Amino acid sequence: MTERINRLKTIATQLRRDVVNTVYYAKDGHPGPCLSITDMLTALYFDIMRLNPEDPDWIHRDRFVLSKGHACPMLYAALARRGYFPPAELKTLRALGSRLQGHPVMHYTPGVDATSGSLGHGLPQGCGMALAARRRGDDSLIFVLTGDGELNEGLVWEAAMSIAKFKLANVIAMVDNNGVQSGGKVETIGGLVHLREKWEAFGWYVVEIDGHDMEQLVSVFENAAKRGRASRDEREGMLIVADQPAPNPDQPVMFIAHTLKGKGIPFMEGNNAWHKRVPTDEEHQLAMSILGGLDLE
Amino acid sequence: MQGLEALAEKDDRIMMVSADSMLAMRATGFAEKFPDQFVEMGIAEQNAAATAAGLAIDGMIPYFATYAGFITMRACEQIRTFIAYPNLNVKLAGVNSGVAGGEREGVTHQFYEDIAILRAIPNMTILVPADADQARQAAIAGASIPGPVYIRLGSGRDPVFFENDTPFIAGKINVLQQKGNDIALFGNGVLLNRLQKAADELEKRGMGVTLVEVHTVKPIDVEGVRRILKDCGAAVTAEDHNIIGGLGSAVMETAAENCPVPIARIGLRDCFGGSGNPEDLLDYYGMSVNDIVDAALATIKRKVIK
């Protein structure tokens, strides 16, 4: 286990370095919202998800929808390091003609499963993808990561209702609960409170996790994935975490991941100026000295 | 719905996505016959459109069917960014289009902006079938057109224009009569009956009329429209839609770039409708047979004699 976790931690550091480099070279992008989801994406793309980078459209793959599409430098870095395209291409983010658009676009970027960026659309798209998987009789999982700010969108709650209604246990969702959106705190801007109770009231099974604890992430995601692939009978009693009763077999799972914007780079941590900002040469150098790993070549 | 049932029988990727619109779409039979191909999203059109996108991303061919305005306005962004941009195979069927289609419901449930909205979105195909049997065929035709297709429907009580099984050939203009070239009448949907009467009346008054159905508003058959305009040298368009952005605009744009001739537009004159009997509404809002005849006579006078 330790070896597995250490490997993932090393990858997460590399991806953080890639994100800072990407935004620095592209001179545009949202570093803060990338860094709060780095550890979750590392666990998913490098350990949990069933993927085939050689064949990005492989029908039996697991899907991932980055509903908070502005954090796409993180997704692009994960895809590049997972072998979907060369890491050097990350430098082309947001440039004319680049496959790496300012927000994720399916059919443009190998490995991007759904177009996103206009907030609130990951869950309803995931709902359709999960219904399609069920119809195909495929045990593919649909992972959806939403921001907390984007829960202001009414559409999220329409989809929350539908996914629970359709009993889509093959949907595994996460909220990146970093507590801050573009203009300030989520409680202040949109009035987002009682997050756990809201999801539970919509029929979801909720687990609160530390979005930066790699050991915990791997454990809960692995349990949720095993459950999501199981038949309805097999799902009976399957636990996600030891200290919480099992979900009922029909429930979709929502992880409320407590995270920190800018995580991993001390001068960015908790500072919302980094929601959308390009590091200066000095800041870039400082970040590079903090983070190990390879450059974009 | 008959068209969709015929499709669903042959192809299990065909699905209907409902926004509590099963009754409005007369889809109860579909839902009973194909329970695994029927997806009920509740009164949540954005959710329905985005879920349809998700279904299409993974190989299904969803038909999202509800009121025209709830599709094209409430779910406009979902259609533009999540269906049309990735060019997904989602079909949209909108009822209650036009004042006649929305009839007694009033403005909240009658829609005459739908075509204008969707014409501005790349990758969209827009079909306006004339009556129920044509709608059945348009639903079938839509499945074999790649990418998003919008099928514009009326109240379900619309007058019949074509004999059953008259072929519906998407993408081409349909020349209904070519009895001279004093004026071309272009129209679609519920107004075809009135256009035919107007053509007959003009004929009585000694005018030679070419009558053309344009059921595919986007992409418009540029060559077909140009050919008719060149022959007739003047035209009237008629549609149960705002005169801004619909068939009239499409024909005028085609004319301006290919064959400029005088054209008059019949339709809602940039105003809202209201409740009423459908035939009365069409008369009241400037879409009577006389309105078409008068527009034709006035436009003929504007023709440039070479």
PDB file of N, CA and C in Angstrom, chain B residues 173-255:
ATOM      1  N   ILE B 173     -35.823  21.962 -51.586  1.00  0.00           N
ATOM      2  CA  ILE B 173     -37.124  22.624 -51.683  1.00  0.00           C
ATOM      3  C   ILE B 173     -38.096  21.676 -52.380  1.00  0.00           C
ATOM      4  N   ASN B 174     -39.361  21.873 -52.116  1.00  0.00           N
ATOM      5  CA  ASN B 174     -40.399  21.016 -52.690  1.00  0.00           C
ATOM      6  C   ASN B 174     -41.327  21.913 -53.521  1.00  0.00           C
ATOM      7  N   VAL B 175     -41.165  21.852 -54.830  1.00  0.00           N
ATOM      8  CA  VAL B 175     -41.972  22.713 -55.711  1.00  0.00           C
ATOM      9  C   VAL B 175     -43.373  22.102 -55.843  1.00  0.00           C
ATOM     10  N   LEU B 176     -44.372  22.799 -55.329  1.00  0.00           N
ATOM     11  CA  LEU B 176     -45.734  22.252 -55.297  1.00  0.00           C
ATOM     12  C   LEU B 176     -46.506  22.577 -56.576  1.00  0.00           C
ATOM     13  N   GLN B 177     -46.240  23.737 -57.118  1.00  0.00           N
ATOM     14  CA  GLN B 177     -46.844  24.055 -58.418  1.00  0.00           C
ATOM     15  C   GLN B 177     -45.981  25.077 -59.134  1.00  0.00           C
ATOM     16  N   GLN B 178     -45.956  24.959 -60.433  1.00  0.00           N
ATOM     17  CA  GLN B 178     -45.192  25.915 -61.231  1.00  0.00           C
ATOM     18  C   GLN B 178     -46.100  26.349 -62.378  1.00  0.00           C
ATOM     19  N   LYS B 179     -47.017  27.283 -62.065  1.00  0.00           N
ATOM     20  CA  LYS B 179     -47.991  27.729 -63.064  1.00  0.00           C
ATOM     21  C   LYS B 179     -47.684  29.174 -63.419  1.00  0.00           C
ATOM     22  N   GLY B 180     -46.528  29.375 -63.967  1.00  0.00           N
ATOM     23  CA  GLY B 180     -46.149  30.731 -64.340  1.00  0.00           C
ATOM     24  C   GLY B 180     -45.132  31.315 -63.404  1.00  0.00           C
ATOM     25  N   ASN B 181     -44.621  32.510 -63.788  1.00  0.00           N
ATOM     26  CA  ASN B 181     -43.515  33.082 -63.026  1.00  0.00           C
ATOM     27  C   ASN B 181     -43.715  34.560 -62.707  1.00  0.00           C
ATOM     28  N   ASP B 182     -44.975  34.936 -62.444  1.00  0.00           N
ATOM     29  CA  ASP B 182     -45.182  36.307 -61.975  1.00  0.00           C
ATOM     30  C   ASP B 182     -44.681  36.476 -60.549  1.00  0.00           C
ATOM     31  N   ILE B 183     -44.864  35.427 -59.748  1.00  0.00           N
ATOM     32  CA  ILE B 183     -44.455  35.510 -58.334  1.00  0.00           C
ATOM     33  C   ILE B 183     -44.168  34.105 -57.798  1.00  0.00           C
ATOM     34  N   ALA B 184     -43.181  34.028 -56.918  1.00  0.00           N
ATOM     35  CA  ALA B 184     -42.920  32.774 -56.198  1.00  0.00           C
ATOM     36  C   ALA B 184     -43.451  32.902 -54.779  1.00  0.00           C
ATOM     37  N   LEU B 185     -44.151  31.903 -54.310  1.00  0.00           N
ATOM     38  CA  LEU B 185     -44.595  31.861 -52.910  1.00  0.00           C
ATOM     39  C   LEU B 185     -43.795  30.762 -52.207  1.00  0.00           C
ATOM     40  N   PHE B 186     -43.033  31.164 -51.182  1.00  0.00           N
ATOM     41  CA  PHE B 186     -42.277  30.185 -50.372  1.00  0.00           C
ATOM     42  C   PHE B 186     -42.961  30.075 -49.015  1.00  0.00           C
ATOM     43  N   GLY B 187     -43.168  28.865 -48.554  1.00  0.00           N
ATOM     44  CA  GLY B 187     -43.771  28.736 -47.229  1.00  0.00           C
ATOM     45  C   GLY B 187     -43.551  27.365 -46.648  1.00  0.00           C
ATOM     46  N   ASN B 188     -44.017  27.215 -45.410  1.00  0.00           N
ATOM     47  CA  ASN B 188     -43.927  25.895 -44.772  1.00  0.00           C
ATOM     48  C   ASN B 188     -44.940  25.783 -43.642  1.00  0.00           C
ATOM     49  N   GLY B 189     -45.006  24.585 -43.091  1.00  0.00           N
ATOM     50  CA  GLY B 189     -45.819  24.320 -41.911  1.00  0.00           C
ATOM     51  C   GLY B 189     -47.296  24.564 -42.136  1.00  0.00           C
ATOM     52  N   VAL B 190     -47.892  25.118 -41.136  1.00  0.00           N
ATOM     53  CA  VAL B 190     -49.346  25.267 -41.087  1.00  0.00           C
ATOM     54  C   VAL B 190     -49.872  26.237 -42.157  1.00  0.00           C
ATOM     55  N   LEU B 191     -48.987  27.049 -42.709  1.00  0.00           N
ATOM     56  CA  LEU B 191     -49.456  28.051 -43.676  1.00  0.00           C
ATOM     57  C   LEU B 191     -49.576  27.526 -45.110  1.00  0.00           C
ATOM     58  N   LEU B 192     -49.202  26.286 -45.344  1.00  0.00           N
ATOM     59  CA  LEU B 192     -49.249  25.795 -46.726  1.00  0.00           C
ATOM     60  C   LEU B 192     -50.661  25.811 -47.306  1.00  0.00           C
ATOM     61  N   ASN B 193     -51.650  25.454 -46.475  1.00  0.00           N
ATOM     62  CA  ASN B 193     -53.037  25.497 -46.960  1.00  0.00           C
ATOM     63  C   ASN B 193     -53.411  26.899 -47.427  1.00  0.00           C
ATOM     64  N   ARG B 194     -53.034  27.880 -46.639  1.00  0.00           N
ATOM     65  CA  ARG B 194     -53.355  29.270 -46.972  1.00  0.00           C
ATOM     66  C   ARG B 194     -52.582  29.723 -48.215  1.00  0.00           C
ATOM     67  N   LEU B 195     -51.347  29.257 -48.319  1.00  0.00           N
ATOM     68  CA  LEU B 195     -50.568  29.616 -49.510  1.00  0.00           C
ATOM     69  C   LEU B 195     -51.203  29.030 -50.773  1.00  0.00           C
ATOM     70  N   GLN B 196     -51.710  27.814 -50.654  1.00  0.00           N
ATOM     71  CA  GLN B 196     -52.347  27.195 -51.819  1.00  0.00           C
ATOM     72  C   GLN B 196     -53.584  28.010 -52.223  1.00  0.00           C
ATOM     73  N   LYS B 197     -54.370  28.420 -51.212  1.00  0.00           N
ATOM     74  CA  LYS B 197     -55.559  29.226 -51.518  1.00  0.00           C
ATOM     75  C   LYS B 197     -55.174  30.564 -52.136  1.00  0.00           C
ATOM     76  N   ALA B 198     -54.099  31.151 -51.603  1.00  0.00           N
ATOM     77  CA  ALA B 198     -53.628  32.424 -52.151  1.00  0.00           C
ATOM     78  C   ALA B 198     -53.172  32.243 -53.600  1.00  0.00           C
ATOM     79  N   ALA B 199     -52.500  31.133 -53.864  1.00  0.00           N
ATOM     80  CA  ALA B 199     -52.032  30.860 -55.228  1.00  0.00           C
ATOM     81  C   ALA B 199     -53.223  30.735 -56.177  1.00  0.00           C
ATOM     82  N   ASP B 200     -54.271  30.035 -55.700  1.00  0.00           N
ATOM     83  CA  ASP B 200     -55.468  29.876 -56.533  1.00  0.00           C
ATOM     84  C   ASP B 200     -56.126  31.233 -56.806  1.00  0.00           C
ATOM     85  N   GLU B 201     -56.181  32.054 -55.771  1.00  0.00           N
ATOM     86  CA  GLU B 201     -56.804  33.379 -55.905  1.00  0.00           C
ATOM     87  C   GLU B 201     -56.001  34.259 -56.885  1.00  0.00           C
ATOM     88  N   LEU B 202     -54.676  34.193 -56.762  1.00  0.00           N
ATOM     89  CA  LEU B 202     -53.832  34.981 -57.660  1.00  0.00           C
ATOM     90  C   LEU B 202     -54.008  34.513 -59.108  1.00  0.00           C
ATOM     91  N   GLU B 203     -54.172  33.210 -59.243  1.00  0.00           N
ATOM     92  CA  GLU B 203     -54.358  32.648 -60.582  1.00  0.00           C
ATOM     93  C   GLU B 203     -55.655  33.208 -61.196  1.00  0.00           C
ATOM     94  N   LYS B 204     -56.705  33.260 -60.339  1.00  0.00           N
ATOM     95  CA  LYS B 204     -57.981  33.833 -60.804  1.00  0.00           C
ATOM     96  C   LYS B 204     -57.797  35.255 -61.287  1.00  0.00           C
ATOM     97  N   ARG B 205     -56.883  35.943 -60.641  1.00  0.00           N
ATOM     98  CA  ARG B 205     -56.636  37.334 -61.037  1.00  0.00           C
ATOM     99  C   ARG B 205     -55.599  37.436 -62.155  1.00  0.00           C
ATOM    100  N   GLY B 206     -55.290  36.302 -62.740  1.00  0.00           N
ATOM    101  CA  GLY B 206     -54.448  36.323 -63.931  1.00  0.00           C
ATOM    102  C   GLY B 206     -52.960  36.260 -63.692  1.00  0.00           C
ATOM    103  N   MET B 207     -52.574  35.942 -62.448  1.00  0.00           N
ATOM    104  CA  MET B 207     -51.145  35.873 -62.144  1.00  0.00           C
ATOM    105  C   MET B 207     -50.645  34.427 -62.241  1.00  0.00           C
ATOM    106  N   GLY B 208     -49.434  34.255 -62.750  1.00  0.00           N
ATOM    107  CA  GLY B 208     -48.805  32.937 -62.783  1.00  0.00           C
ATOM    108  C   GLY B 208     -47.988  32.741 -61.511  1.00  0.00           C
ATOM    109  N   VAL B 209     -48.302  31.675 -60.773  1.00  0.00           N
ATOM    110  CA  VAL B 209     -47.701  31.492 -59.448  1.00  0.00           C
ATOM    111  C   VAL B 209     -46.887  30.201 -59.368  1.00  0.00           C
ATOM    112  N   THR B 210     -45.683  30.331 -58.821  1.00  0.00           N
ATOM    113  CA  THR B 210     -44.884  29.154 -58.451  1.00  0.00           C
ATOM    114  C   THR B 210     -44.956  29.012 -56.939  1.00  0.00           C
ATOM    115  N   LEU B 211     -45.391  27.841 -56.483  1.00  0.00           N
ATOM    116  CA  LEU B 211     -45.575  27.621 -55.040  1.00  0.00           C
ATOM    117  C   LEU B 211     -44.555  26.589 -54.552  1.00  0.00           C
ATOM    118  N   VAL B 212     -43.805  26.987 -53.542  1.00  0.00           N
ATOM    119  CA  VAL B 212     -42.682  26.157 -53.100  1.00  0.00           C
ATOM    120  C   VAL B 212     -42.735  25.930 -51.593  1.00  0.00           C
ATOM    121  N   GLU B 213     -42.671  24.678 -51.186  1.00  0.00           N
ATOM    122  CA  GLU B 213     -42.542  24.367 -49.767  1.00  0.00           C
ATOM    123  C   GLU B 213     -41.053  24.326 -49.407  1.00  0.00           C
ATOM    124  N   VAL B 214     -40.706  25.047 -48.338  1.00  0.00           N
ATOM    125  CA  VAL B 214     -39.320  24.990 -47.852  1.00  0.00           C
ATOM    126  C   VAL B 214     -39.358  24.415 -46.436  1.00  0.00           C
ATOM    127  N   HIS B 215     -39.398  23.096 -46.361  1.00  0.00           N
ATOM    128  CA  HIS B 215     -39.495  22.468 -45.029  1.00  0.00           C
ATOM    129  C   HIS B 215     -38.140  22.388 -44.350  1.00  0.00           C
ATOM    130  N   THR B 216     -37.042  22.418 -45.142  1.00  0.00           N
ATOM    131  CA  THR B 216     -35.711  22.417 -44.529  1.00  0.00           C
ATOM    132  C   THR B 216     -35.215  23.865 -44.532  1.00  0.00           C
ATOM    133  N   VAL B 217     -35.353  24.504 -43.384  1.00  0.00           N
ATOM    134  CA  VAL B 217     -34.990  25.927 -43.292  1.00  0.00           C
ATOM    135  C   VAL B 217     -33.487  26.080 -43.112  1.00  0.00           C
ATOM    136  N   LYS B 218     -32.864  25.079 -42.499  1.00  0.00           N
ATOM    137  CA  LYS B 218     -31.403  25.093 -42.366  1.00  0.00           C
ATOM    138  C   LYS B 218     -30.878  23.677 -42.489  1.00  0.00           C
ATOM    139  N   PRO B 219     -29.899  23.385 -43.308  1.00  0.00           N
ATOM    140  CA  PRO B 219     -29.366  24.314 -44.305  1.00  0.00           C
ATOM    141  C   PRO B 219     -30.373  24.511 -45.432  1.00  0.00           C
ATOM    142  N   ILE B 220     -30.568  25.760 -45.823  1.00  0.00           N
ATOM    143  CA  ILE B 220     -31.551  26.037 -46.869  1.00  0.00           C
ATOM    144  C   ILE B 220     -30.977  25.597 -48.220  1.00  0.00           C
ATOM    145  N   ASP B 221     -31.857  25.155 -49.081  1.00  0.00           N
ATOM    146  CA  ASP B 221     -31.465  24.685 -50.416  1.00  0.00           C
ATOM    147  C   ASP B 221     -31.170  25.925 -51.282  1.00  0.00           C
ATOM    148  N   VAL B 222     -29.946  26.400 -51.188  1.00  0.00           N
ATOM    149  CA  VAL B 222     -29.572  27.665 -51.837  1.00  0.00           C
ATOM    150  C   VAL B 222     -29.804  27.590 -53.340  1.00  0.00           C
ATOM    151  N   GLU B 223     -29.366  26.500 -53.927  1.00  0.00           N
ATOM    152  CA  GLU B 223     -29.489  26.401 -55.378  1.00  0.00           C
ATOM    153  C   GLU B 223     -30.962  26.357 -55.802  1.00  0.00           C
ATOM    154  N   GLY B 224     -31.765  25.617 -55.058  1.00  0.00           N
ATOM    155  CA  GLY B 224     -33.196  25.517 -55.368  1.00  0.00           C
ATOM    156  C   GLY B 224     -33.886  26.873 -55.249  1.00  0.00           C
ATOM    157  N   VAL B 225     -33.606  27.572 -54.168  1.00  0.00           N
ATOM    158  CA  VAL B 225     -34.242  28.881 -53.946  1.00  0.00           C
ATOM    159  C   VAL B 225     -33.779  29.869 -55.021  1.00  0.00           C
ATOM    160  N   ARG B 226     -32.488  29.845 -55.312  1.00  0.00           N
ATOM    161  CA  ARG B 226     -31.947  30.765 -56.320  1.00  0.00           C
ATOM    162  C   ARG B 226     -32.622  30.543 -57.681  1.00  0.00           C
ATOM    163  N   ARG B 227     -32.789  29.279 -58.024  1.00  0.00           N
ATOM    164  CA  ARG B 227     -33.394  28.931 -59.318  1.00  0.00           C
ATOM    165  C   ARG B 227     -34.816  29.498 -59.426  1.00  0.00           C
ATOM    166  N   ILE B 228     -35.591  29.346 -58.357  1.00  0.00           N
ATOM    167  CA  ILE B 228     -36.976  29.840 -58.361  1.00  0.00           C
ATOM    168  C   ILE B 228     -37.002  31.374 -58.427  1.00  0.00           C
ATOM    169  N   LEU B 229     -36.122  32.003 -57.625  1.00  0.00           N
ATOM    170  CA  LEU B 229     -36.083  33.467 -57.594  1.00  0.00           C
ATOM    171  C   LEU B 229     -35.710  34.015 -58.970  1.00  0.00           C
ATOM    172  N   LYS B 230     -34.755  33.352 -59.611  1.00  0.00           N
ATOM    173  CA  LYS B 230     -34.286  33.808 -60.917  1.00  0.00           C
ATOM    174  C   LYS B 230     -35.422  33.724 -61.940  1.00  0.00           C
ATOM    175  N   ASP B 231     -36.187  32.652 -61.828  1.00  0.00           N
ATOM    176  CA  ASP B 231     -37.295  32.445 -62.766  1.00  0.00           C
ATOM    177  C   ASP B 231     -38.417  33.460 -62.538  1.00  0.00           C
ATOM    178  N   CYS B 232     -38.769  33.688 -61.255  1.00  0.00           N
ATOM    179  CA  CYS B 232     -39.957  34.505 -60.961  1.00  0.00           C
ATOM    180  C   CYS B 232     -39.640  35.992 -60.769  1.00  0.00           C
ATOM    181  N   GLY B 233     -38.489  36.309 -60.259  1.00  0.00           N
ATOM    182  CA  GLY B 233     -38.101  37.713 -60.103  1.00  0.00           C
ATOM    183  C   GLY B 233     -38.790  38.445 -58.968  1.00  0.00           C
ATOM    184  N   ALA B 234     -39.597  37.753 -58.169  1.00  0.00           N
ATOM    185  CA  ALA B 234     -40.243  38.356 -57.001  1.00  0.00           C
ATOM    186  C   ALA B 234     -40.794  37.219 -56.148  1.00  0.00           C
ATOM    187  N   ALA B 235     -40.889  37.470 -54.844  1.00  0.00           N
ATOM    188  CA  ALA B 235     -41.339  36.369 -53.980  1.00  0.00           C
ATOM    189  C   ALA B 235     -42.033  36.884 -52.729  1.00  0.00           C
ATOM    190  N   VAL B 236     -42.869  36.009 -52.179  1.00  0.00           N
ATOM    191  CA  VAL B 236     -43.447  36.218 -50.850  1.00  0.00           C
ATOM    192  C   VAL B 236     -43.103  34.982 -50.024  1.00  0.00           C
ATOM    193  N   THR B 237     -42.678  35.218 -48.799  1.00  0.00           N
ATOM    194  CA  THR B 237     -42.466  34.089 -47.887  1.00  0.00           C
ATOM    195  C   THR B 237     -43.575  34.107 -46.851  1.00  0.00           C
ATOM    196  N   ALA B 238     -43.964  32.943 -46.366  1.00  0.00           N
ATOM    197  CA  ALA B 238     -45.019  32.877 -45.358  1.00  0.00           C
ATOM    198  C   ALA B 238     -44.731  31.773 -44.362  1.00  0.00           C
ATOM    199  N   GLU B 239     -44.798  32.126 -43.104  1.00  0.00           N
ATOM    200  CA  GLU B 239     -44.506  31.164 -42.027  1.00  0.00           C
ATOM    201  C   GLU B 239     -45.184  31.637 -40.751  1.00  0.00           C
ATOM    202  N   ASP B 240     -45.519  30.680 -39.909  1.00  0.00           N
ATOM    203  CA  ASP B 240     -46.097  31.027 -38.599  1.00  0.00           C
ATOM    204  C   ASP B 240     -44.937  31.182 -37.615  1.00  0.00           C
ATOM    205  N   HIS B 241     -44.250  32.304 -37.738  1.00  0.00           N
ATOM    206  CA  HIS B 241     -43.018  32.579 -36.978  1.00  0.00           C
ATOM    207  C   HIS B 241     -42.807  34.079 -37.087  1.00  0.00           C
ATOM    208  N   ASN B 242     -42.015  34.628 -36.205  1.00  0.00           N
ATOM    209  CA  ASN B 242     -41.645  36.029 -36.359  1.00  0.00           C
ATOM    210  C   ASN B 242     -41.010  36.227 -37.742  1.00  0.00           C
ATOM    211  N   ILE B 243     -41.301  37.376 -38.376  1.00  0.00           N
ATOM    212  CA  ILE B 243     -40.677  37.627 -39.682  1.00  0.00           C
ATOM    213  C   ILE B 243     -39.161  37.816 -39.555  1.00  0.00           C
ATOM    214  N   ILE B 244     -38.679  37.990 -38.314  1.00  0.00           N
ATOM    215  CA  ILE B 244     -37.235  38.119 -38.094  1.00  0.00           C
ATOM    216  C   ILE B 244     -36.640  36.746 -37.806  1.00  0.00           C
ATOM    217  N   GLY B 245     -35.725  36.339 -38.626  1.00  0.00           N
ATOM    218  CA  GLY B 245     -34.912  35.169 -38.286  1.00  0.00           C
ATOM    219  C   GLY B 245     -35.392  33.827 -38.785  1.00  0.00           C
ATOM    220  N   GLY B 246     -36.565  33.757 -39.372  1.00  0.00           N
ATOM    221  CA  GLY B 246     -37.102  32.472 -39.805  1.00  0.00           C
ATOM    222  C   GLY B 246     -36.906  32.228 -41.291  1.00  0.00           C
ATOM    223  N   LEU B 247     -37.914  31.585 -41.896  1.00  0.00           N
ATOM    224  CA  LEU B 247     -37.832  31.267 -43.320  1.00  0.00           C
ATOM    225  C   LEU B 247     -37.661  32.525 -44.172  1.00  0.00           C
ATOM    226  N   GLY B 248     -38.428  33.582 -43.821  1.00  0.00           N
ATOM    227  CA  GLY B 248     -38.345  34.822 -44.590  1.00  0.00           C
ATOM    228  C   GLY B 248     -36.925  35.355 -44.620  1.00  0.00           C
ATOM    229  N   SER B 249     -36.299  35.360 -43.464  1.00  0.00           N
ATOM    230  CA  SER B 249     -34.915  35.826 -43.402  1.00  0.00           C
ATOM    231  C   SER B 249     -34.006  34.916 -44.214  1.00  0.00           C
ATOM    232  N   ALA B 250     -34.203  33.612 -44.091  1.00  0.00           N
ATOM    233  CA  ALA B 250     -33.333  32.664 -44.805  1.00  0.00           C
ATOM    234  C   ALA B 250     -33.447  32.867 -46.317  1.00  0.00           C
ATOM    235  N   VAL B 251     -34.689  33.062 -46.803  1.00  0.00           N
ATOM    236  CA  VAL B 251     -34.879  33.268 -48.247  1.00  0.00           C
ATOM    237  C   VAL B 251     -34.282  34.611 -48.672  1.00  0.00           C
ATOM    238  N   MET B 252     -34.506  35.644 -47.846  1.00  0.00           N
ATOM    239  CA  MET B 252     -33.952  36.967 -48.187  1.00  0.00           C
ATOM    240  C   MET B 252     -32.429  36.961 -48.203  1.00  0.00           C
ATOM    241  N   GLU B 253     -31.838  36.267 -47.244  1.00  0.00           N
ATOM    242  CA  GLU B 253     -30.369  36.190 -47.215  1.00  0.00           C
ATOM    243  C   GLU B 253     -29.859  35.462 -48.465  1.00  0.00           C
ATOM    244  N   THR B 254     -30.556  34.404 -48.816  1.00  0.00           N
ATOM    245  CA  THR B 254     -30.171  33.655 -50.012  1.00  0.00           C
ATOM    246  C   THR B 254     -30.317  34.538 -51.250  1.00  0.00           C
ATOM    247  N   ALA B 255     -31.423  35.296 -51.290  1.00  0.00           N
ATOM    248  CA  ALA B 255     -31.657  36.180 -52.424  1.00  0.00           C
ATOM    249  C   ALA B 255     -30.588  37.259 -52.505  1.00  0.00           C
TER     250      ALA B 255
END
